[in-house]
Amino acid sequence: KEVKSGEFIGWDDPRTWSIQSLRRRGFTPQAIRDFVKEIGLNKQDIIVPIESFYAINRKIIDSTSLRDHFVDDPIELEIQDAPDIDKVDIPIHPDKKEKRVVRVTPGRVWISKKDYESFNGKEVRLLHLYNIKISGKKAVFTSLENKDIPKIHWVSFPEKTRVLMPDGKWIEGFADENISELKGGEVIQFERNFFCRFDKKNRDVYEFWFTHQ
């Protein structure tokens, strides 16, 4: 009735947990087959071990999913004394040698609101870039060395992005401009967040569907 009434967008709505919705979220046919085999036949009602399903699919897609940056509820930071760096090479995957060029606006980045609130007043490393100490809506550059301190993701050249979650709600933020190179249906990992499938560009917003952590 939720599909017929229009409450759900269709049978592929993530809240239906149908095969159509799993496919659109980025689950592979192999993961679905392996998960069904793992559960086996049972006449009793059971609680489906969804984390096990996620683990099976993660094992399949992890080696092929490129990495990218996404910040939800973005907070803009001005960085004092920032080095004059206008680009940085970032690995496309921890196990691959290939890298991609990410443009940087010297002295300005966006970070997620949760990282801003968690690390305000502390020193952190902007992943693959440099170290800063956050203080209010500003930050101060501290060093280039890769210290043993918390690492957070960031965006300097943002593209509007939103992700459809399993509960049918969208989370919104910025992703790096490199997402413009993605093809429809491609599954990637937003580092420190989750895997997701690129669905389409809707006007000026890139839309993804949450796969799993």
PDB file of N, CA and C in Angstrom, residues 29-69:
ATOM      1  N   PRO A  29      24.563  -9.253  -7.203  1.00  0.00           N
ATOM      2  CA  PRO A  29      23.818 -10.520  -7.241  1.00  0.00           C
ATOM      3  C   PRO A  29      24.528 -11.627  -6.458  1.00  0.00           C
ATOM      4  N   GLN A  30      25.857 -11.641  -6.539  1.00  0.00           N
ATOM      5  CA  GLN A  30      26.617 -12.673  -5.827  1.00  0.00           C
ATOM      6  C   GLN A  30      26.419 -12.562  -4.315  1.00  0.00           C
ATOM      7  N   ALA A  31      26.383 -11.334  -3.810  1.00  0.00           N
ATOM      8  CA  ALA A  31      26.192 -11.142  -2.372  1.00  0.00           C
ATOM      9  C   ALA A  31      24.828 -11.651  -1.939  1.00  0.00           C
ATOM     10  N   ILE A  32      23.805 -11.398  -2.755  1.00  0.00           N
ATOM     11  CA  ILE A  32      22.461 -11.869  -2.420  1.00  0.00           C
ATOM     12  C   ILE A  32      22.421 -13.393  -2.423  1.00  0.00           C
ATOM     13  N   ARG A  33      23.016 -14.026  -3.427  1.00  0.00           N
ATOM     14  CA  ARG A  33      23.040 -15.487  -3.485  1.00  0.00           C
ATOM     15  C   ARG A  33      23.776 -16.075  -2.287  1.00  0.00           C
ATOM     16  N   ASP A  34      24.952 -15.506  -1.988  1.00  0.00           N
ATOM     17  CA  ASP A  34      25.744 -16.040  -0.879  1.00  0.00           C
ATOM     18  C   ASP A  34      25.025 -15.871   0.455  1.00  0.00           C
ATOM     19  N   PHE A  35      24.315 -14.767   0.601  1.00  0.00           N
ATOM     20  CA  PHE A  35      23.593 -14.519   1.848  1.00  0.00           C
ATOM     21  C   PHE A  35      22.445 -15.512   2.028  1.00  0.00           C
ATOM     22  N   VAL A  36      21.705 -15.780   0.940  1.00  0.00           N
ATOM     23  CA  VAL A  36      20.606 -16.746   1.012  1.00  0.00           C
ATOM     24  C   VAL A  36      21.138 -18.132   1.359  1.00  0.00           C
ATOM     25  N   LYS A  37      22.262 -18.504   0.758  1.00  0.00           N
ATOM     26  CA  LYS A  37      22.861 -19.802   1.071  1.00  0.00           C
ATOM     27  C   LYS A  37      23.285 -19.881   2.538  1.00  0.00           C
ATOM     28  N   GLU A  38      23.805 -18.765   3.055  1.00  0.00           N
ATOM     29  CA  GLU A  38      24.272 -18.747   4.438  1.00  0.00           C
ATOM     30  C   GLU A  38      23.117 -18.920   5.428  1.00  0.00           C
ATOM     31  N   ILE A  39      21.974 -18.298   5.132  1.00  0.00           N
ATOM     32  CA  ILE A  39      20.812 -18.432   6.004  1.00  0.00           C
ATOM     33  C   ILE A  39      20.234 -19.841   5.915  1.00  0.00           C
ATOM     34  N   GLY A  40      20.155 -20.395   4.701  1.00  0.00           N
ATOM     35  CA  GLY A  40      19.606 -21.734   4.514  1.00  0.00           C
ATOM     36  C   GLY A  40      18.091 -21.744   4.606  1.00  0.00           C
ATOM     37  N   LEU A  41      17.530 -22.949   4.507  1.00  0.00           N
ATOM     38  CA  LEU A  41      16.083 -23.121   4.589  1.00  0.00           C
ATOM     39  C   LEU A  41      15.670 -23.304   6.042  1.00  0.00           C
ATOM     40  N   ASN A  42      14.591 -22.634   6.423  1.00  0.00           N
ATOM     41  CA  ASN A  42      14.141 -22.716   7.811  1.00  0.00           C
ATOM     42  C   ASN A  42      12.649 -22.412   7.849  1.00  0.00           C
ATOM     43  N   LYS A  43      11.883 -23.276   8.503  1.00  0.00           N
ATOM     44  CA  LYS A  43      10.440 -23.068   8.603  1.00  0.00           C
ATOM     45  C   LYS A  43      10.069 -22.079   9.708  1.00  0.00           C
ATOM     46  N   GLN A  44      11.034 -21.754  10.541  1.00  0.00           N
ATOM     47  CA  GLN A  44      10.776 -20.853  11.655  1.00  0.00           C
ATOM     48  C   GLN A  44      10.998 -19.396  11.236  1.00  0.00           C
ATOM     49  N   ASP A  45      10.263 -18.496  11.857  1.00  0.00           N
ATOM     50  CA  ASP A  45      10.525 -17.074  11.653  1.00  0.00           C
ATOM     51  C   ASP A  45      11.875 -16.729  12.271  1.00  0.00           C
ATOM     52  N   ILE A  46      12.682 -15.978  11.559  1.00  0.00           N
ATOM     53  CA  ILE A  46      14.001 -15.612  12.065  1.00  0.00           C
ATOM     54  C   ILE A  46      14.214 -14.113  11.920  1.00  0.00           C
ATOM     55  N   ILE A  47      15.150 -13.598  12.682  1.00  0.00           N
ATOM     56  CA  ILE A  47      15.588 -12.215  12.516  1.00  0.00           C
ATOM     57  C   ILE A  47      16.765 -12.242  11.548  1.00  0.00           C
ATOM     58  N   VAL A  48      16.596 -11.591  10.416  1.00  0.00           N
ATOM     59  CA  VAL A  48      17.636 -11.626   9.381  1.00  0.00           C
ATOM     60  C   VAL A  48      18.882 -10.903   9.883  1.00  0.00           C
ATOM     61  N   PRO A  49      20.043 -11.582   9.881  1.00  0.00           N
ATOM     62  CA  PRO A  49      21.300 -10.949  10.343  1.00  0.00           C
ATOM     63  C   PRO A  49      21.852 -10.002   9.294  1.00  0.00           C
ATOM     64  N   ILE A  50      21.303  -8.775   9.270  1.00  0.00           N
ATOM     65  CA  ILE A  50      21.611  -7.848   8.194  1.00  0.00           C
ATOM     66  C   ILE A  50      23.089  -7.473   8.150  1.00  0.00           C
ATOM     67  N   GLU A  51      23.757  -7.425   9.310  1.00  0.00           N
ATOM     68  CA  GLU A  51      25.180  -7.094   9.313  1.00  0.00           C
ATOM     69  C   GLU A  51      25.995  -8.145   8.579  1.00  0.00           C
ATOM     70  N   SER A  52      25.525  -9.394   8.640  1.00  0.00           N
ATOM     71  CA  SER A  52      26.198 -10.460   7.901  1.00  0.00           C
ATOM     72  C   SER A  52      26.059 -10.240   6.400  1.00  0.00           C
ATOM     73  N   PHE A  53      24.877  -9.796   5.983  1.00  0.00           N
ATOM     74  CA  PHE A  53      24.645  -9.481   4.574  1.00  0.00           C
ATOM     75  C   PHE A  53      25.563  -8.356   4.126  1.00  0.00           C
ATOM     76  N   TYR A  54      25.655  -7.317   4.942  1.00  0.00           N
ATOM     77  CA  TYR A  54      26.544  -6.204   4.627  1.00  0.00           C
ATOM     78  C   TYR A  54      27.988  -6.682   4.488  1.00  0.00           C
ATOM     79  N   ALA A  55      28.418  -7.559   5.397  1.00  0.00           N
ATOM     80  CA  ALA A  55      29.804  -8.039   5.381  1.00  0.00           C
ATOM     81  C   ALA A  55      30.104  -8.808   4.104  1.00  0.00           C
ATOM     82  N   ILE A  56      29.145  -9.602   3.646  1.00  0.00           N
ATOM     83  CA  ILE A  56      29.335 -10.383   2.418  1.00  0.00           C
ATOM     84  C   ILE A  56      29.504  -9.447   1.226  1.00  0.00           C
ATOM     85  N   ASN A  57      28.620  -8.443   1.123  1.00  0.00           N
ATOM     86  CA  ASN A  57      28.706  -7.526  -0.012  1.00  0.00           C
ATOM     87  C   ASN A  57      29.961  -6.661   0.064  1.00  0.00           C
ATOM     88  N   ARG A  58      30.324  -6.250   1.285  1.00  0.00           N
ATOM     89  CA  ARG A  58      31.515  -5.425   1.470  1.00  0.00           C
ATOM     90  C   ARG A  58      32.760  -6.159   0.961  1.00  0.00           C
ATOM     91  N   LYS A  59      32.838  -7.443   1.252  1.00  0.00           N
ATOM     92  CA  LYS A  59      33.993  -8.235   0.822  1.00  0.00           C
ATOM     93  C   LYS A  59      34.102  -8.273  -0.698  1.00  0.00           C
ATOM     94  N   ILE A  60      32.963  -8.247  -1.377  1.00  0.00           N
ATOM     95  CA  ILE A  60      32.950  -8.311  -2.839  1.00  0.00           C
ATOM     96  C   ILE A  60      33.308  -6.975  -3.466  1.00  0.00           C
ATOM     97  N   ILE A  61      32.759  -5.876  -2.925  1.00  0.00           N
ATOM     98  CA  ILE A  61      32.914  -4.576  -3.592  1.00  0.00           C
ATOM     99  C   ILE A  61      34.110  -3.759  -3.101  1.00  0.00           C
ATOM    100  N   ASP A  62      34.688  -4.133  -1.960  1.00  0.00           N
ATOM    101  CA  ASP A  62      35.735  -3.289  -1.376  1.00  0.00           C
ATOM    102  C   ASP A  62      36.933  -3.085  -2.309  1.00  0.00           C
ATOM    103  N   SER A  63      37.348  -4.127  -3.004  1.00  0.00           N
ATOM    104  CA  SER A  63      38.558  -4.044  -3.829  1.00  0.00           C
ATOM    105  C   SER A  63      38.362  -3.236  -5.100  1.00  0.00           C
ATOM    106  N   THR A  64      37.112  -3.015  -5.499  1.00  0.00           N
ATOM    107  CA  THR A  64      36.858  -2.292  -6.751  1.00  0.00           C
ATOM    108  C   THR A  64      36.254  -0.906  -6.539  1.00  0.00           C
ATOM    109  N   SER A  65      35.855  -0.602  -5.315  1.00  0.00           N
ATOM    110  CA  SER A  65      35.199   0.685  -5.048  1.00  0.00           C
ATOM    111  C   SER A  65      36.239   1.775  -4.805  1.00  0.00           C
ATOM    112  N   LEU A  66      36.205   2.819  -5.641  1.00  0.00           N
ATOM    113  CA  LEU A  66      37.121   3.929  -5.465  1.00  0.00           C
ATOM    114  C   LEU A  66      36.737   4.729  -4.220  1.00  0.00           C
ATOM    115  N   ARG A  67      37.710   5.479  -3.684  1.00  0.00           N
ATOM    116  CA  ARG A  67      37.481   6.284  -2.489  1.00  0.00           C
ATOM    117  C   ARG A  67      37.295   7.744  -2.872  1.00  0.00           C
ATOM    118  N   ASP A  68      36.443   8.423  -2.109  1.00  0.00           N
ATOM    119  CA  ASP A  68      36.237   9.848  -2.328  1.00  0.00           C
ATOM    120  C   ASP A  68      35.859  10.504  -1.017  1.00  0.00           C
ATOM    121  N   HIS A  69      35.750  11.832  -1.022  1.00  0.00           N
ATOM    122  CA  HIS A  69      35.436  12.593   0.182  1.00  0.00           C
ATOM    123  C   HIS A  69      34.016  13.129   0.130  1.00  0.00           C
TER     124      HIS A  69
END
